[in-house]
PDB file of N, CA and C in Angstrom:
ATOM      1  N   GLY A   1     151.780 -75.667 158.075  1.00  0.00           N
ATOM      2  CA  GLY A   1     152.669 -75.034 159.015  1.00  0.00           C
ATOM      3  C   GLY A   1     152.855 -75.877 160.262  1.00  0.00           C
ATOM      4  N   ASP A   2     153.693 -75.402 161.117  1.00  0.00           N
ATOM      5  CA  ASP A   2     153.967 -76.093 162.373  1.00  0.00           C
ATOM      6  C   ASP A   2     153.011 -75.637 163.465  1.00  0.00           C
ATOM      7  N   LEU A   3     152.490 -76.604 164.216  1.00  0.00           N
ATOM      8  CA  LEU A   3     151.595 -76.319 165.333  1.00  0.00           C
ATOM      9  C   LEU A   3     152.039 -77.107 166.555  1.00  0.00           C
ATOM     10  N   LEU A   4     151.996 -76.451 167.701  1.00  0.00           N
ATOM     11  CA  LEU A   4     152.290 -77.096 168.975  1.00  0.00           C
ATOM     12  C   LEU A   4     151.080 -76.876 169.861  1.00  0.00           C
ATOM     13  N   VAL A   5     150.461 -77.970 170.314  1.00  0.00           N
ATOM     14  CA  VAL A   5     149.238 -77.895 171.102  1.00  0.00           C
ATOM     15  C   VAL A   5     149.435 -78.653 172.408  1.00  0.00           C
ATOM     16  N   PHE A   6     149.027 -78.025 173.497  1.00  0.00           N
ATOM     17  CA  PHE A   6     149.088 -78.650 174.820  1.00  0.00           C
ATOM     18  C   PHE A   6     147.670 -78.850 175.328  1.00  0.00           C
ATOM     19  N   ASN A   7     147.450 -79.984 175.973  1.00  0.00           N
ATOM     20  CA  ASN A   7     146.130 -80.297 176.500  1.00  0.00           C
ATOM     21  C   ASN A   7     146.257 -80.986 177.850  1.00  0.00           C
ATOM     22  N   GLY A   8     145.337 -80.695 178.722  1.00  0.00           N
ATOM     23  CA  GLY A   8     145.238 -81.421 179.978  1.00  0.00           C
ATOM     24  C   GLY A   8     144.407 -82.676 179.740  1.00  0.00           C
ATOM     25  N   ALA A   9     145.017 -83.843 179.856  1.00  0.00           N
ATOM     26  CA  ALA A   9     144.342 -85.094 179.527  1.00  0.00           C
ATOM     27  C   ALA A   9     143.122 -85.363 180.409  1.00  0.00           C
ATOM     28  N   LYS A  10     143.074 -84.751 181.590  1.00  0.00           N
ATOM     29  CA  LYS A  10     141.961 -84.953 182.514  1.00  0.00           C
ATOM     30  C   LYS A  10     140.896 -83.857 182.377  1.00  0.00           C
ATOM     31  N   ASP A  11     141.039 -82.989 181.399  1.00  0.00           N
ATOM     32  CA  ASP A  11     140.097 -81.895 181.160  1.00  0.00           C
ATOM     33  C   ASP A  11     138.808 -82.460 180.566  1.00  0.00           C
ATOM     34  N   PRO A  12     137.690 -82.432 181.309  1.00  0.00           N
ATOM     35  CA  PRO A  12     136.449 -82.987 180.773  1.00  0.00           C
ATOM     36  C   PRO A  12     135.821 -82.120 179.680  1.00  0.00           C
ATOM     37  N   MET A  13     136.335 -80.908 179.485  1.00  0.00           N
ATOM     38  CA  MET A  13     135.794 -80.030 178.450  1.00  0.00           C
ATOM     39  C   MET A  13     136.348 -80.378 177.068  1.00  0.00           C
ATOM     40  N   VAL A  14     137.424 -81.182 177.037  1.00  0.00           N
ATOM     41  CA  VAL A  14     138.022 -81.612 175.773  1.00  0.00           C
ATOM     42  C   VAL A  14     138.024 -83.142 175.788  1.00  0.00           C
ATOM     43  N   THR A  15     137.136 -83.724 175.021  1.00  0.00           N
ATOM     44  CA  THR A  15     136.979 -85.177 175.016  1.00  0.00           C
ATOM     45  C   THR A  15     137.945 -85.848 174.039  1.00  0.00           C
ATOM     46  N   GLY A  16     138.054 -87.142 174.175  1.00  0.00           N
ATOM     47  CA  GLY A  16     138.861 -87.912 173.226  1.00  0.00           C
ATOM     48  C   GLY A  16     138.370 -87.747 171.801  1.00  0.00           C
ATOM     49  N   ASP A  17     137.059 -87.653 171.634  1.00  0.00           N
ATOM     50  CA  ASP A  17     136.499 -87.437 170.298  1.00  0.00           C
ATOM     51  C   ASP A  17     136.900 -86.079 169.748  1.00  0.00           C
ATOM     52  N   HIS A  18     136.929 -85.055 170.614  1.00  0.00           N
ATOM     53  CA  HIS A  18     137.379 -83.729 170.174  1.00  0.00           C
ATOM     54  C   HIS A  18     138.821 -83.806 169.682  1.00  0.00           C
ATOM     55  N   ILE A  19     139.657 -84.498 170.441  1.00  0.00           N
ATOM     56  CA  ILE A  19     141.078 -84.600 170.092  1.00  0.00           C
ATOM     57  C   ILE A  19     141.255 -85.346 168.778  1.00  0.00           C
ATOM     58  N   LYS A  20     140.554 -86.465 168.618  1.00  0.00           N
ATOM     59  CA  LYS A  20     140.647 -87.226 167.368  1.00  0.00           C
ATOM     60  C   LYS A  20     140.227 -86.383 166.170  1.00  0.00           C
ATOM     61  N   ALA A  21     139.110 -85.662 166.318  1.00  0.00           N
ATOM     62  CA  ALA A  21     138.616 -84.823 165.224  1.00  0.00           C
ATOM     63  C   ALA A  21     139.602 -83.705 164.903  1.00  0.00           C
ATOM     64  N   PHE A  22     140.183 -83.103 165.951  1.00  0.00           N
ATOM     65  CA  PHE A  22     141.156 -82.023 165.750  1.00  0.00           C
ATOM     66  C   PHE A  22     142.385 -82.541 165.011  1.00  0.00           C
ATOM     67  N   LYS A  23     142.915 -83.673 165.464  1.00  0.00           N
ATOM     68  CA  LYS A  23     144.100 -84.237 164.816  1.00  0.00           C
ATOM     69  C   LYS A  23     143.810 -84.602 163.358  1.00  0.00           C
ATOM     70  N   LYS A  24     142.628 -85.159 163.120  1.00  0.00           N
ATOM     71  CA  LYS A  24     142.245 -85.520 161.752  1.00  0.00           C
ATOM     72  C   LYS A  24     142.188 -84.281 160.866  1.00  0.00           C
ATOM     73  N   GLU A  25     141.584 -83.215 161.383  1.00  0.00           N
ATOM     74  CA  GLU A  25     141.481 -81.975 160.608  1.00  0.00           C
ATOM     75  C   GLU A  25     142.858 -81.359 160.346  1.00  0.00           C
ATOM     76  N   MET A  26     143.733 -81.401 161.346  1.00  0.00           N
ATOM     77  CA  MET A  26     145.080 -80.857 161.158  1.00  0.00           C
ATOM     78  C   MET A  26     145.854 -81.664 160.122  1.00  0.00           C
ATOM     79  N   LYS A  27     145.679 -82.972 160.145  1.00  0.00           N
ATOM     80  CA  LYS A  27     146.339 -83.826 159.146  1.00  0.00           C
ATOM     81  C   LYS A  27     145.805 -83.500 157.749  1.00  0.00           C
ATOM     82  N   ARG A  28     144.485 -83.364 157.648  1.00  0.00           N
ATOM     83  CA  ARG A  28     143.862 -83.035 156.358  1.00  0.00           C
ATOM     84  C   ARG A  28     144.355 -81.698 155.826  1.00  0.00           C
ATOM     85  N   ALA A  29     144.620 -80.765 156.753  1.00  0.00           N
ATOM     86  CA  ALA A  29     145.099 -79.436 156.361  1.00  0.00           C
ATOM     87  C   ALA A  29     146.601 -79.414 156.075  1.00  0.00           C
ATOM     88  N   GLY A  30     147.279 -80.524 156.314  1.00  0.00           N
ATOM     89  CA  GLY A  30     148.711 -80.579 156.056  1.00  0.00           C
ATOM     90  C   GLY A  30     149.561 -79.957 157.144  1.00  0.00           C
ATOM     91  N   ALA A  31     148.990 -79.787 158.326  1.00  0.00           N
ATOM     92  CA  ALA A  31     149.733 -79.177 159.431  1.00  0.00           C
ATOM     93  C   ALA A  31     150.708 -80.185 160.033  1.00  0.00           C
ATOM     94  N   ASN A  32     151.843 -79.687 160.437  1.00  0.00           N
ATOM     95  CA  ASN A  32     152.820 -80.487 161.161  1.00  0.00           C
ATOM     96  C   ASN A  32     152.511 -80.292 162.647  1.00  0.00           C
ATOM     97  N   LEU A  33     151.715 -81.198 163.202  1.00  0.00           N
ATOM     98  CA  LEU A  33     151.177 -81.044 164.548  1.00  0.00           C
ATOM     99  C   LEU A  33     151.972 -81.836 165.570  1.00  0.00           C
ATOM    100  N   ASP A  34     152.335 -81.158 166.649  1.00  0.00           N
ATOM    101  CA  ASP A  34     152.899 -81.808 167.832  1.00  0.00           C
ATOM    102  C   ASP A  34     151.883 -81.586 168.942  1.00  0.00           C
ATOM    103  N   PHE A  35     151.191 -82.665 169.358  1.00  0.00           N
ATOM    104  CA  PHE A  35     150.120 -82.586 170.349  1.00  0.00           C
ATOM    105  C   PHE A  35     150.616 -83.233 171.631  1.00  0.00           C
ATOM    106  N   VAL A  36     150.679 -82.455 172.699  1.00  0.00           N
ATOM    107  CA  VAL A  36     151.155 -82.943 173.990  1.00  0.00           C
ATOM    108  C   VAL A  36     149.974 -83.005 174.946  1.00  0.00           C
ATOM    109  N   ASN A  37     149.690 -84.200 175.447  1.00  0.00           N
ATOM    110  CA  ASN A  37     148.562 -84.431 176.340  1.00  0.00           C
ATOM    111  C   ASN A  37     149.121 -84.733 177.724  1.00  0.00           C
ATOM    112  N   TYR A  38     148.921 -83.831 178.669  1.00  0.00           N
ATOM    113  CA  TYR A  38     149.479 -83.995 180.014  1.00  0.00           C
ATOM    114  C   TYR A  38     148.539 -84.813 180.899  1.00  0.00           C
ATOM    115  N   GLU A  39     148.975 -86.015 181.235  1.00  0.00           N
ATOM    116  CA  GLU A  39     148.187 -86.903 182.087  1.00  0.00           C
ATOM    117  C   GLU A  39     147.913 -86.233 183.428  1.00  0.00           C
ATOM    118  N   GLY A  40     146.678 -86.308 183.883  1.00  0.00           N
ATOM    119  CA  GLY A  40     146.304 -85.767 185.180  1.00  0.00           C
ATOM    120  C   GLY A  40     146.032 -84.279 185.203  1.00  0.00           C
ATOM    121  N   ALA A  41     146.349 -83.573 184.127  1.00  0.00           N
ATOM    122  CA  ALA A  41     146.159 -82.116 184.099  1.00  0.00           C
ATOM    123  C   ALA A  41     144.729 -81.771 183.687  1.00  0.00           C
ATOM    124  N   LEU A  42     144.164 -80.799 184.382  1.00  0.00           N
ATOM    125  CA  LEU A  42     142.830 -80.303 184.083  1.00  0.00           C
ATOM    126  C   LEU A  42     142.905 -79.056 183.205  1.00  0.00           C
ATOM    127  N   HIS A  43     141.747 -78.472 182.954  1.00  0.00           N
ATOM    128  CA  HIS A  43     141.642 -77.237 182.187  1.00  0.00           C
ATOM    129  C   HIS A  43     142.395 -76.116 182.913  1.00  0.00           C
ATOM    130  N   ALA A  44     143.017 -75.232 182.177  1.00  0.00           N
ATOM    131  CA  ALA A  44     143.717 -74.054 182.709  1.00  0.00           C
ATOM    132  C   ALA A  44     144.946 -74.432 183.533  1.00  0.00           C
ATOM    133  N   PHE A  45     145.602 -75.523 183.162  1.00  0.00           N
ATOM    134  CA  PHE A  45     146.724 -76.026 183.968  1.00  0.00           C
ATOM    135  C   PHE A  45     147.924 -75.098 184.039  1.00  0.00           C
ATOM    136  N   THR A  46     148.004 -74.090 183.187  1.00  0.00           N
ATOM    137  CA  THR A  46     149.133 -73.148 183.244  1.00  0.00           C
ATOM    138  C   THR A  46     148.841 -71.911 184.082  1.00  0.00           C
ATOM    139  N   ASN A  47     147.627 -71.808 184.606  1.00  0.00           N
ATOM    140  CA  ASN A  47     147.224 -70.640 185.371  1.00  0.00           C
ATOM    141  C   ASN A  47     147.359 -70.920 186.871  1.00  0.00           C
ATOM    142  N   PRO A  48     148.297 -70.260 187.559  1.00  0.00           N
ATOM    143  CA  PRO A  48     148.477 -70.501 188.991  1.00  0.00           C
ATOM    144  C   PRO A  48     147.228 -70.229 189.835  1.00  0.00           C
ATOM    145  N   GLU A  49     146.290 -69.458 189.324  1.00  0.00           N
ATOM    146  CA  GLU A  49     145.064 -69.159 190.063  1.00  0.00           C
ATOM    147  C   GLU A  49     143.938 -70.151 189.748  1.00  0.00           C
ATOM    148  N   ALA A  50     144.179 -71.089 188.850  1.00  0.00           N
ATOM    149  CA  ALA A  50     143.119 -71.983 188.378  1.00  0.00           C
ATOM    150  C   ALA A  50     142.522 -72.845 189.480  1.00  0.00           C
ATOM    151  N   THR A  51     143.332 -73.356 190.380  1.00  0.00           N
ATOM    152  CA  THR A  51     142.809 -74.228 191.434  1.00  0.00           C
ATOM    153  C   THR A  51     141.791 -73.498 192.291  1.00  0.00           C
ATOM    154  N   ASP A  52     142.126 -72.287 192.732  1.00  0.00           N
ATOM    155  CA  ASP A  52     141.196 -71.504 193.547  1.00  0.00           C
ATOM    156  C   ASP A  52     139.939 -71.137 192.764  1.00  0.00           C
ATOM    157  N   LEU A  53     140.104 -70.779 191.492  1.00  0.00           N
ATOM    158  CA  LEU A  53     138.943 -70.437 190.667  1.00  0.00           C
ATOM    159  C   LEU A  53     138.036 -71.653 190.468  1.00  0.00           C
ATOM    160  N   GLY A  54     138.646 -72.811 190.264  1.00  0.00           N
ATOM    161  CA  GLY A  54     137.869 -74.028 190.104  1.00  0.00           C
ATOM    162  C   GLY A  54     137.048 -74.346 191.339  1.00  0.00           C
ATOM    163  N   LYS A  55     137.675 -74.185 192.503  1.00  0.00           N
ATOM    164  CA  LYS A  55     136.960 -74.423 193.761  1.00  0.00           C
ATOM    165  C   LYS A  55     135.847 -73.396 193.953  1.00  0.00           C
ATOM    166  N   LYS A  56     136.160 -72.140 193.671  1.00  0.00           N
ATOM    167  CA  LYS A  56     135.192 -71.058 193.873  1.00  0.00           C
ATOM    168  C   LYS A  56     133.941 -71.229 193.005  1.00  0.00           C
ATOM    169  N   PHE A  57     134.140 -71.633 191.749  1.00  0.00           N
ATOM    170  CA  PHE A  57     133.032 -71.712 190.813  1.00  0.00           C
ATOM    171  C   PHE A  57     132.578 -73.142 190.506  1.00  0.00           C
ATOM    172  N   GLY A  58     133.163 -74.137 191.184  1.00  0.00           N
ATOM    173  CA  GLY A  58     132.771 -75.526 190.964  1.00  0.00           C
ATOM    174  C   GLY A  58     133.085 -76.021 189.560  1.00  0.00           C
ATOM    175  N   LEU A  59     134.237 -75.591 189.033  1.00  0.00           N
ATOM    176  CA  LEU A  59     134.650 -75.970 187.679  1.00  0.00           C
ATOM    177  C   LEU A  59     135.873 -76.879 187.733  1.00  0.00           C
ATOM    178  N   PRO A  60     136.059 -77.719 186.722  1.00  0.00           N
ATOM    179  CA  PRO A  60     137.222 -78.614 186.686  1.00  0.00           C
ATOM    180  C   PRO A  60     138.486 -77.880 186.218  1.00  0.00           C
ATOM    181  N   LEU A  61     138.938 -76.945 187.043  1.00  0.00           N
ATOM    182  CA  LEU A  61     140.137 -76.164 186.759  1.00  0.00           C
ATOM    183  C   LEU A  61     141.167 -76.464 187.836  1.00  0.00           C
ATOM    184  N   ALA A  62     142.427 -76.549 187.446  1.00  0.00           N
ATOM    185  CA  ALA A  62     143.484 -76.720 188.448  1.00  0.00           C
ATOM    186  C   ALA A  62     144.838 -76.415 187.827  1.00  0.00           C
ATOM    187  N   TYR A  63     145.665 -75.773 188.621  1.00  0.00           N
ATOM    188  CA  TYR A  63     147.043 -75.506 188.213  1.00  0.00           C
ATOM    189  C   TYR A  63     147.848 -76.797 188.343  1.00  0.00           C
ATOM    190  N   ASP A  64     148.727 -77.033 187.386  1.00  0.00           N
ATOM    191  CA  ASP A  64     149.622 -78.192 187.419  1.00  0.00           C
ATOM    192  C   ASP A  64     151.027 -77.674 187.116  1.00  0.00           C
ATOM    193  N   GLN A  65     151.815 -77.506 188.153  1.00  0.00           N
ATOM    194  CA  GLN A  65     153.129 -76.889 188.000  1.00  0.00           C
ATOM    195  C   GLN A  65     154.023 -77.647 187.024  1.00  0.00           C
ATOM    196  N   LYS A  66     154.039 -78.964 187.116  1.00  0.00           N
ATOM    197  CA  LYS A  66     154.898 -79.756 186.227  1.00  0.00           C
ATOM    198  C   LYS A  66     154.497 -79.562 184.754  1.00  0.00           C
ATOM    199  N   ALA A  67     153.198 -79.648 184.474  1.00  0.00           N
ATOM    200  CA  ALA A  67     152.728 -79.464 183.098  1.00  0.00           C
ATOM    201  C   ALA A  67     152.957 -78.029 182.629  1.00  0.00           C
ATOM    202  N   ASP A  68     152.763 -77.066 183.528  1.00  0.00           N
ATOM    203  CA  ASP A  68     152.991 -75.659 183.188  1.00  0.00           C
ATOM    204  C   ASP A  68     154.450 -75.444 182.788  1.00  0.00           C
ATOM    205  N   GLU A  69     155.353 -75.895 183.625  1.00  0.00           N
ATOM    206  CA  GLU A  69     156.782 -75.684 183.356  1.00  0.00           C
ATOM    207  C   GLU A  69     157.239 -76.430 182.110  1.00  0.00           C
ATOM    208  N   ASP A  70     156.756 -77.669 181.928  1.00  0.00           N
ATOM    209  CA  ASP A  70     157.140 -78.437 180.752  1.00  0.00           C
ATOM    210  C   ASP A  70     156.599 -77.804 179.471  1.00  0.00           C
ATOM    211  N   SER A  71     155.331 -77.365 179.509  1.00  0.00           N
ATOM    212  CA  SER A  71     154.752 -76.761 178.306  1.00  0.00           C
ATOM    213  C   SER A  71     155.456 -75.448 177.964  1.00  0.00           C
ATOM    214  N   TRP A  72     155.869 -74.696 178.981  1.00  0.00           N
ATOM    215  CA  TRP A  72     156.582 -73.445 178.708  1.00  0.00           C
ATOM    216  C   TRP A  72     157.949 -73.735 178.095  1.00  0.00           C
ATOM    217  N   ALA A  73     158.653 -74.720 178.631  1.00  0.00           N
ATOM    218  CA  ALA A  73     159.965 -75.090 178.078  1.00  0.00           C
ATOM    219  C   ALA A  73     159.819 -75.553 176.630  1.00  0.00           C
ATOM    220  N   LYS A  74     158.793 -76.349 176.359  1.00  0.00           N
ATOM    221  CA  LYS A  74     158.558 -76.819 174.992  1.00  0.00           C
ATOM    222  C   LYS A  74     158.182 -75.653 174.068  1.00  0.00           C
ATOM    223  N   THR A  75     157.437 -74.683 174.592  1.00  0.00           N
ATOM    224  CA  THR A  75     157.069 -73.514 173.800  1.00  0.00           C
ATOM    225  C   THR A  75     158.303 -72.709 173.416  1.00  0.00           C
ATOM    226  N   LEU A  76     159.204 -72.498 174.367  1.00  0.00           N
ATOM    227  CA  LEU A  76     160.434 -71.751 174.076  1.00  0.00           C
ATOM    228  C   LEU A  76     161.277 -72.480 173.030  1.00  0.00           C
ATOM    229  N   GLU A  77     161.371 -73.806 173.128  1.00  0.00           N
ATOM    230  CA  GLU A  77     162.114 -74.588 172.132  1.00  0.00           C
ATOM    231  C   GLU A  77     161.447 -74.482 170.758  1.00  0.00           C
ATOM    232  N   PHE A  78     160.125 -74.537 170.750  1.00  0.00           N
ATOM    233  CA  PHE A  78     159.363 -74.421 169.512  1.00  0.00           C
ATOM    234  C   PHE A  78     159.635 -73.075 168.835  1.00  0.00           C
ATOM    235  N   PHE A  79     159.642 -71.996 169.636  1.00  0.00           N
ATOM    236  CA  PHE A  79     159.922 -70.678 169.073  1.00  0.00           C
ATOM    237  C   PHE A  79     161.320 -70.634 168.456  1.00  0.00           C
ATOM    238  N   LYS A  80     162.289 -71.257 169.102  1.00  0.00           N
ATOM    239  CA  LYS A  80     163.643 -71.283 168.558  1.00  0.00           C
ATOM    240  C   LYS A  80     163.675 -71.991 167.204  1.00  0.00           C
ATOM    241  N   GLU A  81     162.862 -73.032 167.074  1.00  0.00           N
ATOM    242  CA  GLU A  81     162.827 -73.800 165.826  1.00  0.00           C
ATOM    243  C   GLU A  81     162.160 -73.043 164.684  1.00  0.00           C
ATOM    244  N   ILE A  82     161.132 -72.268 164.996  1.00  0.00           N
ATOM    245  CA  ILE A  82     160.373 -71.646 163.903  1.00  0.00           C
ATOM    246  C   ILE A  82     160.834 -70.219 163.582  1.00  0.00           C
ATOM    247  N   PHE A  83     161.647 -69.613 164.445  1.00  0.00           N
ATOM    248  CA  PHE A  83     162.104 -68.252 164.160  1.00  0.00           C
ATOM    249  C   PHE A  83     163.556 -68.214 163.811  1.00  0.00           C
TER     250      PHE A  83
END
């Protein structure tokens, strides 16, 4: 099936090895994967409250408006393609 995955490239919780393993598994499963890695984006980049939460709890969280808006636009296009 078709899969669309967004990732914050600066997210330390998702390593390059995790991404390689995920892509390998998706290929093995026959998935049609579109993986978008947003440079500079941290974990929870689509959550407008992420920056404050990251500061409050000392976590690598931050909102990234550009990545949020782009990923949402790509999601809407993806839905049009699959429905």
